[in-house]
Short mmCIF file of C-alpha atoms in Angstrom, two decimals:
data_model
loop_
_atom_site.label_atom_id
_atom_site.label_comp_id
_atom_site.label_asym_id
_atom_site.label_seq_id
_atom_site.Cartn_x
_atom_site.Cartn_y
_atom_site.Cartn_z
CA MET A 1 -45.15 -102.16 1.18
CA LEU A 2 -47.57 -103.18 -1.92
CA ILE A 3 -51.48 -102.48 -0.60
CA SER A 4 -54.65 -104.05 -2.28
CA ARG A 5 -57.86 -102.09 -2.68
CA GLN A 6 -60.86 -101.87 -4.86
CA ARG A 7 -60.72 -100.09 -7.32
CA LEU A 8 -62.92 -96.56 -8.58
CA GLU A 9 -64.16 -95.62 -11.32
CA ARG A 10 -64.16 -91.57 -10.43
CA PRO A 11 -63.15 -90.25 -7.54
CA LYS A 12 -65.05 -88.43 -4.64
CA ALA A 13 -65.92 -85.05 -4.55
CA GLY A 14 -65.15 -83.29 -1.06
CA VAL A 15 -62.89 -85.88 -0.01
CA ARG A 16 -60.96 -84.65 2.45
CA PRO A 17 -57.28 -84.90 2.07
CA PHE A 18 -54.64 -86.40 3.96
CA ALA A 19 -51.94 -84.58 5.67
CA LEU A 20 -48.48 -86.06 5.31
CA THR A 21 -46.43 -83.33 6.76
CA ALA A 22 -42.34 -84.01 5.92
CA LEU A 23 -39.76 -84.11 8.71
CA ARG A 24 -37.40 -81.31 8.72
CA HIS A 25 -33.64 -80.58 9.78
CA PRO A 26 -34.00 -78.28 11.80
CA ALA A 27 -30.72 -75.76 9.06
CA VAL A 28 -33.97 -76.57 6.35
CA SER A 29 -36.53 -74.74 8.85
CA LYS A 30 -34.08 -71.72 9.62
CA LEU A 31 -33.19 -71.38 6.00
CA LEU A 32 -37.12 -71.15 4.55
CA ALA A 33 -37.64 -69.12 7.03
CA ASP A 34 -34.87 -66.93 7.67
CA HIS A 35 -33.99 -66.38 3.34
CA ARG A 36 -37.01 -67.52 1.71
CA ALA A 37 -36.28 -64.02 -0.09
CA LEU A 38 -33.12 -65.84 -1.35
CA LEU A 39 -34.39 -68.73 -2.65
CA ALA A 40 -37.40 -67.08 -4.27
CA ASP A 41 -34.86 -64.71 -5.75
CA LEU A 42 -33.13 -67.84 -6.74
CA LEU A 43 -35.83 -69.78 -8.64
CA ASP A 44 -37.34 -66.49 -10.14
CA GLY A 45 -34.23 -66.25 -11.35
CA LEU A 46 -32.62 -69.72 -12.12
CA GLY A 47 -35.96 -70.99 -13.45
CA SER A 48 -38.26 -73.73 -12.43
CA PRO A 49 -37.82 -76.16 -11.24
CA LEU A 50 -34.43 -75.57 -9.40
CA HIS A 51 -33.05 -78.26 -7.56
CA ILE A 52 -30.86 -76.31 -4.00
CA VAL A 53 -29.19 -79.27 -2.65
CA LEU A 54 -27.01 -78.59 1.08
CA PRO A 55 -23.79 -80.94 1.15
CA GLU A 56 -22.86 -79.61 5.24
CA ILE A 57 -26.49 -81.83 5.36
CA PHE A 58 -24.57 -84.99 3.87
CA GLU A 59 -21.81 -84.50 5.81
CA GLU A 60 -23.55 -84.73 9.53
CA ASN A 61 -24.92 -87.79 8.06
CA VAL A 62 -21.67 -89.91 6.71
CA ARG A 63 -21.00 -88.70 10.12
CA ALA A 64 -24.19 -90.24 11.99
CA LEU A 65 -23.59 -93.89 9.97
CA ARG A 66 -19.87 -93.80 11.11
CA SER A 67 -21.16 -93.55 14.59
CA ALA A 68 -23.68 -95.65 14.67
CA PHE A 69 -21.34 -98.86 12.81
CA ALA A 70 -18.63 -98.07 15.83
CA GLU A 71 -21.26 -98.12 18.44
CA THR A 72 -21.69 -102.14 17.43
CA GLY A 73 -18.24 -102.64 17.31
CA ALA A 74 -17.86 -103.01 13.39
CA THR A 75 -15.88 -101.84 11.35
CA ALA A 76 -17.31 -100.44 7.65
CA ASP A 77 -16.34 -98.84 5.04
CA ILE A 78 -19.06 -95.77 3.56
CA LEU A 79 -19.33 -96.06 0.39
CA PHE A 80 -21.72 -93.34 -1.11
CA ALA A 81 -24.07 -94.93 -4.03
CA LYS A 82 -23.80 -92.19 -6.57
CA LYS A 83 -26.42 -93.23 -8.84
CA ALA A 84 -28.51 -91.46 -6.26
CA ASN A 85 -27.80 -87.72 -7.22
CA LYS A 86 -25.34 -87.02 -9.62
CA ALA A 87 -24.13 -83.77 -7.95
CA ASP A 88 -20.52 -83.03 -8.22
CA CYS A 89 -20.62 -80.97 -4.54
CA TYR A 90 -21.28 -84.81 -2.24
CA VAL A 91 -18.26 -86.23 -4.53
CA THR A 92 -16.60 -83.63 -3.05
CA SER A 93 -17.88 -83.73 0.80
CA ALA A 94 -17.09 -87.71 -0.11
CA ALA A 95 -13.45 -87.40 -0.70
CA ALA A 96 -12.62 -84.20 2.05
CA LEU A 97 -14.34 -87.15 4.74
CA GLY A 98 -12.72 -90.09 3.78
CA VAL A 99 -15.55 -91.80 2.46
CA GLY A 100 -15.57 -94.05 -1.07
CA VAL A 101 -17.94 -94.15 -3.96
CA ASP A 102 -19.76 -96.35 -5.68
CA VAL A 103 -20.26 -96.40 -9.26
CA ALA A 104 -21.58 -98.46 -11.89
CA SER A 105 -20.49 -96.64 -15.08
CA ALA A 106 -17.25 -94.95 -16.60
CA PRO A 107 -18.32 -91.25 -16.36
CA GLU A 108 -19.37 -91.90 -12.81
CA LEU A 109 -15.92 -93.07 -12.33
CA VAL A 110 -14.44 -90.50 -13.86
CA LYS A 111 -16.48 -87.57 -11.95
CA ALA A 112 -15.59 -89.67 -8.59
CA LEU A 113 -11.61 -89.48 -9.07
CA ALA A 114 -12.09 -86.21 -10.64
CA GLY A 115 -14.01 -85.06 -7.16
CA GLY A 116 -11.23 -86.14 -5.00
CA VAL A 117 -11.67 -89.84 -4.42
CA PRO A 118 -9.14 -92.05 -5.48
CA GLY A 119 -9.62 -95.52 -6.88
CA ARG A 120 -8.91 -97.64 -4.30
CA ARG A 121 -11.72 -95.40 -2.35
CA ILE A 122 -14.19 -96.74 -5.20
CA GLY A 123 -16.43 -99.78 -5.74
CA ILE A 124 -17.80 -100.23 -9.22
CA SER A 125 -20.59 -102.06 -9.16
CA GLY A 126 -23.75 -103.37 -11.97
CA PRO A 127 -24.08 -106.64 -13.79
CA GLU A 128 -21.51 -107.49 -16.59
CA LYS A 129 -20.06 -104.40 -16.54
CA ASP A 130 -18.09 -103.01 -20.20
CA ASP A 131 -14.45 -103.48 -21.16
CA ALA A 132 -14.07 -99.31 -20.83
CA LEU A 133 -15.01 -99.73 -17.02
CA HIS A 134 -13.52 -102.43 -16.71
CA THR A 135 -10.03 -101.04 -17.52
CA LEU A 136 -10.56 -97.50 -15.70
CA ALA A 137 -11.41 -100.06 -12.82
CA VAL A 138 -7.80 -101.92 -13.40
CA GLN A 139 -5.78 -98.98 -13.49
CA HIS A 140 -6.85 -96.87 -10.58
CA GLY A 141 -7.22 -99.59 -8.70
CA CYS A 142 -10.95 -99.97 -7.98
CA LEU A 143 -13.19 -103.32 -6.19
CA VAL A 144 -14.78 -104.20 -8.83
CA ALA A 145 -18.78 -106.23 -7.74
CA VAL A 146 -18.74 -109.29 -10.28
CA ASP A 147 -22.30 -110.99 -11.66
CA SER A 148 -20.70 -113.38 -13.44
CA ILE A 149 -17.64 -115.83 -14.44
CA SER A 150 -17.81 -113.84 -18.10
CA GLU A 151 -17.32 -110.97 -16.71
CA LEU A 152 -14.98 -112.38 -14.40
CA ARG A 153 -12.94 -113.82 -17.55
CA ARG A 154 -13.31 -110.61 -19.31
CA LEU A 155 -12.14 -108.43 -16.14
CA ALA A 156 -8.99 -111.39 -15.16
CA ARG A 157 -7.78 -110.61 -18.89
CA THR A 158 -7.79 -106.94 -18.87
CA ALA A 159 -5.73 -106.83 -15.37
CA ARG A 160 -2.98 -109.19 -17.77
CA LEU A 161 -2.93 -106.54 -20.33
CA ALA A 162 -2.70 -103.86 -18.16
CA GLY A 163 0.24 -106.06 -16.21
CA ARG A 164 -2.09 -105.14 -13.04
CA GLN A 165 -4.20 -107.07 -11.04
CA ALA A 166 -8.03 -106.16 -10.23
CA THR A 167 -9.64 -106.16 -7.17
CA VAL A 168 -13.10 -108.46 -6.91
CA LEU A 169 -15.40 -109.14 -4.38
CA LEU A 170 -18.35 -111.56 -5.54
CA ARG A 171 -21.73 -111.02 -6.44
CA SER A 172 -23.20 -114.15 -4.49
CA ARG A 173 -27.41 -114.68 -4.32
CA THR A 174 -28.74 -115.59 -0.92
CA ALA A 175 -30.54 -118.17 -0.22
CA GLY A 176 -33.95 -118.15 -1.63
CA GLN A 177 -32.82 -116.18 -4.33
CA SER A 178 -32.26 -118.98 -7.61
CA SER A 179 -35.14 -116.04 -9.66
CA SER A 180 -33.01 -113.25 -9.24
CA ARG A 181 -31.00 -111.69 -12.08
CA PHE A 182 -28.09 -110.18 -10.30
CA GLY A 183 -25.11 -112.14 -8.55
CA LEU A 184 -23.66 -115.85 -8.90
CA SER A 185 -25.82 -118.95 -8.64
CA VAL A 186 -24.01 -121.20 -6.39
CA GLU A 187 -22.74 -123.75 -8.69
CA GLU A 188 -21.30 -120.43 -10.34
CA HIS A 189 -20.28 -119.47 -6.81
CA ARG A 190 -18.19 -122.12 -7.01
CA ALA A 191 -16.27 -121.71 -10.19
CA ALA A 192 -16.07 -118.45 -9.75
CA VAL A 193 -13.56 -118.84 -6.26
CA GLY A 194 -12.22 -121.59 -8.06
CA LEU A 195 -11.66 -119.20 -10.78
CA CYS A 196 -9.64 -116.46 -8.87
CA THR A 197 -7.37 -118.95 -7.40
CA GLU A 198 -6.66 -120.33 -10.56
CA LEU A 199 -5.83 -116.81 -12.15
CA ALA A 200 -4.45 -115.13 -8.15
CA ASP A 201 -1.58 -113.18 -10.57
CA HIS A 202 -4.74 -111.73 -12.21
CA LEU A 203 -7.35 -111.14 -9.96
CA VAL A 204 -7.77 -110.73 -6.20
CA LEU A 205 -10.32 -112.21 -4.40
CA ARG A 206 -11.30 -109.32 -1.41
CA GLY A 207 -14.98 -110.72 -0.95
CA PHE A 208 -18.28 -111.22 -1.76
CA SER A 209 -21.32 -109.16 -1.51
CA PHE A 210 -25.33 -109.30 -2.44
CA HIS A 211 -28.33 -107.88 -3.84
CA LEU A 212 -31.49 -107.60 -1.58
CA ASN A 213 -34.91 -105.34 -2.29
CA GLY A 214 -36.69 -104.66 0.93
CA TYR A 215 -35.60 -103.18 4.00
CA SER A 216 -35.59 -105.89 6.73
CA PRO A 217 -32.17 -106.33 8.85
CA ALA A 218 -33.15 -109.50 9.63
CA GLU A 219 -32.79 -110.57 6.04
CA ARG A 220 -29.55 -108.03 5.11
CA ALA A 221 -28.02 -109.60 8.50
CA THR A 222 -29.03 -112.51 7.20
CA ALA A 223 -27.41 -111.99 3.80
CA ALA A 224 -24.71 -110.97 5.51
CA ASN A 225 -24.54 -113.55 8.07
CA GLU A 226 -24.08 -116.04 3.98
CA MET A 227 -20.67 -113.70 2.98
CA ILE A 228 -19.11 -114.21 6.10
CA GLU A 229 -18.99 -118.01 5.74
CA HIS A 230 -18.04 -117.47 2.04
CA CYS A 231 -15.69 -115.58 3.07
CA LEU A 232 -14.03 -118.75 5.59
CA ASP A 233 -14.58 -121.26 2.67
CA ALA A 234 -12.97 -118.82 -0.01
CA ARG A 235 -9.76 -118.51 2.64
CA ARG A 236 -9.22 -122.38 2.88
CA ARG A 237 -9.46 -122.26 -0.64
CA GLY A 238 -6.44 -120.76 -0.40
CA SER A 239 -7.67 -116.66 -0.73
CA LEU A 240 -6.49 -115.97 1.87
CA SER A 241 -7.44 -112.13 1.11
CA ALA A 242 -11.60 -112.42 1.26
CA GLU A 243 -11.79 -110.19 4.66
CA LEU A 244 -14.92 -107.67 2.49
CA VAL A 245 -18.99 -108.12 2.80
CA ASN A 246 -20.52 -105.70 1.07
CA ILE A 247 -24.07 -104.98 2.48
CA GLY A 248 -25.11 -103.42 0.13
CA GLY A 249 -27.63 -99.92 0.21
CA GLY A 250 -31.11 -100.24 1.17
CA LEU A 251 -30.70 -97.62 4.32
CA PRO A 252 -33.94 -97.23 4.78
CA VAL A 253 -34.84 -93.06 5.74
CA ARG A 254 -37.70 -92.10 7.32
CA TYR A 255 -39.91 -88.77 5.63
CA VAL A 256 -43.15 -88.20 7.98
CA GLU A 257 -43.68 -88.99 11.44
CA PRO A 258 -44.77 -93.14 11.63
CA ARG A 259 -47.92 -93.02 13.16
CA LEU A 260 -49.21 -90.52 10.21
CA TRP A 261 -47.87 -93.16 8.16
CA ASN A 262 -49.67 -95.85 8.95
CA GLU A 263 -52.61 -93.77 9.53
CA PHE A 264 -52.13 -92.49 6.11
CA LEU A 265 -52.22 -96.64 4.74
CA ALA A 266 -55.15 -97.08 6.41
CA GLN A 267 -57.22 -94.85 4.99
CA ASN A 268 -55.24 -94.08 1.98
CA GLU A 269 -57.74 -95.28 -0.96
CA PRO A 270 -58.08 -93.96 -5.02
CA ALA A 271 -60.00 -91.71 -3.86
CA HIS A 272 -57.49 -89.25 -2.75
CA TYR A 273 -55.76 -89.08 -6.08
CA HIS A 274 -56.84 -86.68 -9.13
CA ALA A 275 -58.47 -89.11 -11.69
CA ALA A 276 -58.35 -91.96 -8.81
CA LYS A 277 -54.88 -93.27 -9.31
CA ASP A 278 -54.31 -96.01 -7.66
CA PHE A 279 -50.47 -97.12 -6.78
CA GLU A 280 -49.90 -100.79 -5.49
CA GLY A 281 -46.90 -99.65 -3.76
CA PHE A 282 -45.20 -97.00 -1.96
CA TYR A 283 -42.06 -95.69 -0.40
CA PRO A 284 -42.13 -97.06 3.26
CA TYR A 285 -42.05 -93.55 4.03
CA GLY A 286 -42.85 -93.77 7.67
CA GLY A 287 -39.86 -96.24 8.00
CA GLN A 288 -36.50 -96.22 10.70
CA PRO A 289 -33.78 -93.77 10.43
CA ALA A 290 -31.25 -95.37 8.94
CA ASP A 291 -28.50 -95.48 11.79
CA GLN A 292 -31.09 -97.63 13.44
CA ALA A 293 -31.19 -100.12 10.99
CA VAL A 294 -27.22 -99.96 10.90
CA ARG A 295 -28.11 -101.64 15.05
CA ALA A 296 -29.90 -103.93 13.78
CA ILE A 297 -28.48 -105.02 11.07
CA MET A 298 -24.85 -105.30 13.03
CA ALA A 299 -27.31 -106.61 16.59
CA HIS A 300 -28.88 -109.21 14.48
CA PRO A 301 -28.22 -112.99 15.84
CA VAL A 302 -26.63 -115.38 13.33
CA GLY A 303 -26.14 -118.24 15.35
CA GLY A 304 -25.53 -119.14 19.24
CA GLY A 305 -26.20 -116.09 20.22
CA GLU A 306 -23.62 -113.72 18.75
CA SER A 307 -24.19 -110.78 16.73
CA LEU A 308 -23.30 -110.38 13.08
CA SER A 309 -20.68 -107.18 14.32
CA ALA A 310 -19.05 -110.12 16.81
CA LYS A 311 -18.77 -112.84 14.39
CA ALA A 312 -17.05 -110.62 11.97
CA ASN A 313 -14.16 -109.65 14.20
CA ARG A 314 -13.49 -112.63 15.64
CA TYR A 315 -12.89 -113.78 11.32
CA GLY A 316 -11.35 -110.44 11.07
CA ILE A 317 -14.41 -108.79 8.49
CA ARG A 318 -14.55 -105.70 7.41
CA PHE A 319 -18.29 -104.22 5.87
CA VAL A 320 -19.15 -102.29 3.58
CA VAL A 321 -21.69 -100.97 2.55
CA GLU A 322 -23.28 -98.84 0.01
CA PRO A 323 -25.98 -95.60 1.43
CA GLY A 324 -27.02 -93.69 -1.37
CA ARG A 325 -30.86 -91.85 -0.31
CA ALA A 326 -29.48 -92.41 3.58
CA LEU A 327 -26.14 -90.47 2.80
CA LEU A 328 -28.71 -87.30 1.33
CA ASP A 329 -31.92 -87.35 3.82
CA GLN A 330 -32.57 -83.80 4.32
CA ALA A 331 -29.64 -83.12 2.03
CA GLY A 332 -31.31 -80.77 -0.25
CA PHE A 333 -35.17 -79.79 -1.59
CA THR A 334 -36.86 -78.98 -4.74
CA MET A 335 -38.83 -75.28 -5.75
CA TYR A 336 -41.37 -75.14 -8.47
CA ARG A 337 -43.13 -71.84 -9.31
CA VAL A 338 -47.02 -72.87 -10.27
CA GLN A 339 -48.32 -71.38 -14.16
CA GLN A 340 -51.50 -71.91 -13.48
CA VAL A 341 -54.55 -72.93 -10.66
CA ASP A 342 -57.28 -74.35 -12.58
CA ASP A 343 -59.99 -74.11 -9.75
CA ARG A 344 -62.18 -77.54 -9.96
CA ARG A 345 -63.30 -77.31 -6.99
CA GLU A 346 -66.93 -76.86 -7.65
CA SER A 347 -67.30 -80.12 -10.37
CA ASP A 348 -64.85 -82.15 -8.64
CA GLY A 349 -63.91 -81.13 -4.87
CA TYR A 350 -60.30 -79.98 -6.31
CA ALA A 351 -58.05 -78.03 -7.54
CA ILE A 352 -54.96 -78.90 -10.32
CA VAL A 353 -51.55 -76.55 -9.94
CA THR A 354 -49.71 -76.60 -12.94
CA VAL A 355 -46.04 -75.88 -12.05
CA ALA A 356 -43.80 -74.67 -14.24
CA GLY A 357 -41.83 -77.62 -15.54
CA SER A 358 -42.79 -81.61 -14.82
CA SER A 359 -42.93 -84.69 -12.80
CA PHE A 360 -39.58 -85.49 -14.70
CA SER A 361 -37.44 -83.56 -12.03
CA LEU A 362 -39.61 -84.87 -8.14
CA SER A 363 -40.36 -88.83 -9.05
CA GLU A 364 -39.80 -91.95 -6.97
CA GLN A 365 -38.27 -94.19 -8.71
CA TRP A 366 -39.87 -97.09 -8.11
CA PHE A 367 -41.91 -97.28 -11.22
CA ASN A 368 -45.85 -96.24 -11.00
CA SER A 369 -45.16 -94.50 -7.51
CA ASP A 370 -46.84 -90.91 -5.93
CA TYR A 371 -43.96 -89.27 -4.04
CA LEU A 372 -46.08 -88.15 -0.66
CA PRO A 373 -45.00 -85.68 1.77
CA ASP A 374 -46.56 -82.56 0.95
CA PRO A 375 -44.92 -80.01 -0.28
CA LEU A 376 -44.52 -76.50 1.06
CA LEU A 377 -46.97 -73.49 -0.24
CA MET A 378 -44.40 -69.86 0.28
CA SER A 379 -46.27 -67.14 -1.71
CA ALA A 380 -45.79 -63.29 -1.66
CA ASP A 381 -49.45 -62.68 0.17
CA SER A 382 -50.25 -64.81 3.39
CA GLY A 383 -54.13 -64.80 2.44
CA ALA A 384 -56.78 -66.11 4.65
CA ASP A 385 -56.97 -69.82 5.94
CA GLU A 386 -58.55 -72.18 3.44
CA SER A 387 -58.04 -75.85 2.81
CA PHE A 388 -57.12 -75.67 -0.99
CA PRO A 389 -57.45 -78.81 -2.32
CA ALA A 390 -55.24 -79.63 -5.18
CA CYS A 391 -52.98 -81.94 -7.17
CA VAL A 392 -49.57 -80.76 -9.05
CA ALA A 393 -49.35 -81.27 -12.84
CA GLY A 394 -46.18 -80.88 -15.07
CA SER A 395 -46.91 -78.58 -17.67
CA THR A 396 -46.20 -81.33 -20.58
CA CYS A 397 -48.22 -82.43 -22.96
CA LEU A 398 -48.94 -85.66 -21.28
CA GLU A 399 -51.41 -86.56 -18.96
CA SER A 400 -49.46 -88.65 -16.60
CA ASP A 401 -47.23 -85.77 -15.83
CA MET A 402 -48.25 -85.29 -12.51
CA VAL A 403 -46.01 -84.13 -9.98
CA THR A 404 -48.79 -85.35 -6.98
CA TRP A 405 -51.35 -87.35 -7.91
CA ARG A 406 -52.75 -86.71 -4.45
CA LYS A 407 -54.94 -83.96 -3.35
CA ILE A 408 -53.06 -81.74 -1.06
CA GLY A 409 -54.98 -79.69 1.83
CA PHE A 410 -53.11 -76.88 0.59
CA PRO A 411 -53.76 -74.13 3.51
CA ARG A 412 -54.66 -71.23 1.56
CA PRO A 413 -55.64 -71.00 -1.98
CA VAL A 414 -52.92 -71.16 -4.39
CA HIS A 415 -52.39 -68.21 -6.78
CA ARG A 416 -50.38 -68.24 -10.41
CA GLY A 417 -46.52 -67.07 -9.30
CA ASP A 418 -46.55 -68.78 -5.71
CA HIS A 419 -43.75 -71.27 -4.88
CA LEU A 420 -44.02 -75.09 -4.20
CA VAL A 421 -41.02 -76.64 -1.88
CA TYR A 422 -40.81 -80.28 -1.94
CA LEU A 423 -38.95 -81.40 0.97
CA ASN A 424 -36.13 -84.16 0.64
CA THR A 425 -35.46 -84.81 -2.75
CA ALA A 426 -31.71 -84.62 -2.65
CA GLY A 427 -31.94 -89.45 -3.07
CA TYR A 428 -32.96 -90.20 -5.91
CA GLN A 429 -36.19 -88.12 -6.75
CA MET A 430 -33.90 -85.04 -8.02
CA ASP A 431 -32.22 -86.82 -10.82
CA SER A 432 -33.31 -90.95 -11.45
CA ASN A 433 -35.94 -90.06 -14.06
CA GLU A 434 -34.93 -86.74 -15.45
CA SER A 435 -35.79 -86.19 -18.34
CA PRO A 436 -34.94 -82.73 -21.58
CA PHE A 437 -38.43 -83.81 -22.86
CA HIS A 438 -40.23 -81.30 -25.21
CA ASP A 439 -36.15 -79.63 -25.24
CA ALA A 440 -36.28 -78.06 -21.71
CA PRO A 441 -33.35 -77.78 -19.64
CA LEU A 442 -32.25 -80.54 -17.06
CA PRO A 443 -33.17 -78.48 -13.79
CA PRO A 444 -29.98 -76.74 -12.32
CA LYS A 445 -28.62 -77.15 -8.75
CA VAL A 446 -28.22 -74.88 -6.73
CA VAL A 447 -25.36 -75.55 -3.74
CA LEU A 448 -26.34 -73.37 -0.48
CA ARG A 449 -23.48 -73.85 2.10
CA LEU A 450 -24.98 -73.03 5.78
CA GLY A 451 -22.38 -73.13 8.27
CA ASP A 452 -22.12 -69.33 9.22
CA ASP A 453 -25.94 -68.84 8.87
CA LEU A 454 -26.02 -71.83 11.22
CA GLY A 455 -23.64 -70.35 13.36
CA GLY A 456 -25.95 -67.31 14.58
CA ASP A 457 -23.69 -64.43 12.94
CA GLY A 458 -26.94 -63.76 10.44
CA ALA A 459 -25.18 -63.85 7.64
CA PRO A 460 -26.49 -64.98 4.60
CA PRO A 461 -26.14 -68.79 3.21
CA ARG A 462 -23.28 -68.63 0.23
CA TRP A 463 -24.05 -70.74 -2.43
CA ARG A 464 -22.83 -71.08 -6.40
CA LEU A 465 -23.82 -73.80 -9.06
CA ASP A 466 -23.28 -77.55 -8.92
CA GLY A 467 -19.94 -77.70 -10.65
CA ILE A 468 -18.97 -74.29 -10.89
CA ARG A 469 -15.69 -73.58 -8.52
#
C-alpha cells in the first residue's frame, strides 16, 4: 500500500499523536495483566530487548488455517515459512501437529529436520539454490521449488549421483509477470516440463508454484488457476504426478481494527513522525485475517462460475501453502527497557525515549517503513494520567536507529527503567533485520507455555530459553 503526500521540512510542534491500538489475543492480555512481575523479571534478568514467543498460539493458528481450508472443501498441505521466525519452538510445534516447514537454506533445513519434521514435509524455496542444499534435499526427499533451467539440470545431476529421484515444483511466472526476477518464463516453463519428462529417472514433477507481491485474494486465485492448467498440461505431456499447486505465503494478518487503520491512513502525514520522516508504504495493518483470506481465495470463481477449490477437486489437485506471518499472528511480543528520556516537549512538542537495544531487533521487513502498532507502557509507578507524546529510539550511534519513528501518545510520562511492550512481533519483526551491531548480542527468545494458567488453576506460566530443552 503506497501513500503519496507532500514532504515537510520540519515537524509541527504540538501535533496530536494518532492512536493505533494493537489487537491482543486473550491469552496475551491475561499474561500482561496477571504476570507482569514475571515479565519484568525476565527482561531485567535476561536483558533488553527480549523476545517472548508463544507456541500455543502458533498451534491455535495452524488449527484455524486447517479449518478454513477444510470449510472450502480444498485439500492443502501447510508449510510453515521458517524465515519468518528462527525460534526452534515453532518448528517443534509444527512437527507435533504434522505441519511441514518451508526453508531456503541448508541451516534452515537442518533445523527443521532436527525439530522433528520429516523431509517429505519440507519444501525448499528460493532462487538458484546451491549444491549443498540440493544434496540435503535429495537425501531427505524434500520438495524442491526450481526457479531456472540451470538449477533443474544441477538438481537432476545431484539426484543421479545419489541414485535417487528429486521431487520438484516448477516456479513459473504468471500472466503479466515478465519483469519478475522469480520464476520461469513461458519458454523456460515449456522447456523445464520437457526436461522433467526426459529425465524422469532423476526428476519427479509434482506441480507448480508462483511468486506474488501483495495480498489480493483474486490475484492469488487467478495465479493458482494458471498453475492448475499447468498441471493438466504436464499430465498430457507425460508427467502424471503433477498434482500440487503451491499458492505461496502472503496471507495477511490483522494487527489493528480496520476502522482505526483507515482513519490513520486518512490523517497520516510526515508531521506525525520524528524529523518529519516520510514513508512511501506500510504493511496493511488493518487487513483481512488469514482464515478469511483463505476462504476468499478458494471461493474465487475461475471460469464458468466454478470456484478455485471446486476446480482443484475436480482434477485431483492439492494445494500447498507457505504462511509465515499468518501462523505467527499474536504468537510473540518484544520487550524493551527504557534507558533514557529526552523531554523535548517544550521545544519540539514531543520527547525521545531511548531504549536499551536497537531497531534491528524490531523491524518491519519492508524497507523504509515503520512498525506502526502502539507499544504498551509498563512502569512500576502508574503516575497521573497525562498525554506524553514521544518517539522511541535505539541506543546505537546511528541517527536512523528509531524503533518507532511515529509519535506515540503514551498515557503518562515515560521514565528511565520503564518497560515498553511491542505486541505481535513474532512474524518477521524479531528476526528479519537483527544484527550484532556494536558487538551487542542478539536478543534471547523466551518460550512461554500458557496452558496451565489459561486453565484457571492459577499456576504461573512455564518458561525456558528457546533452543534449550
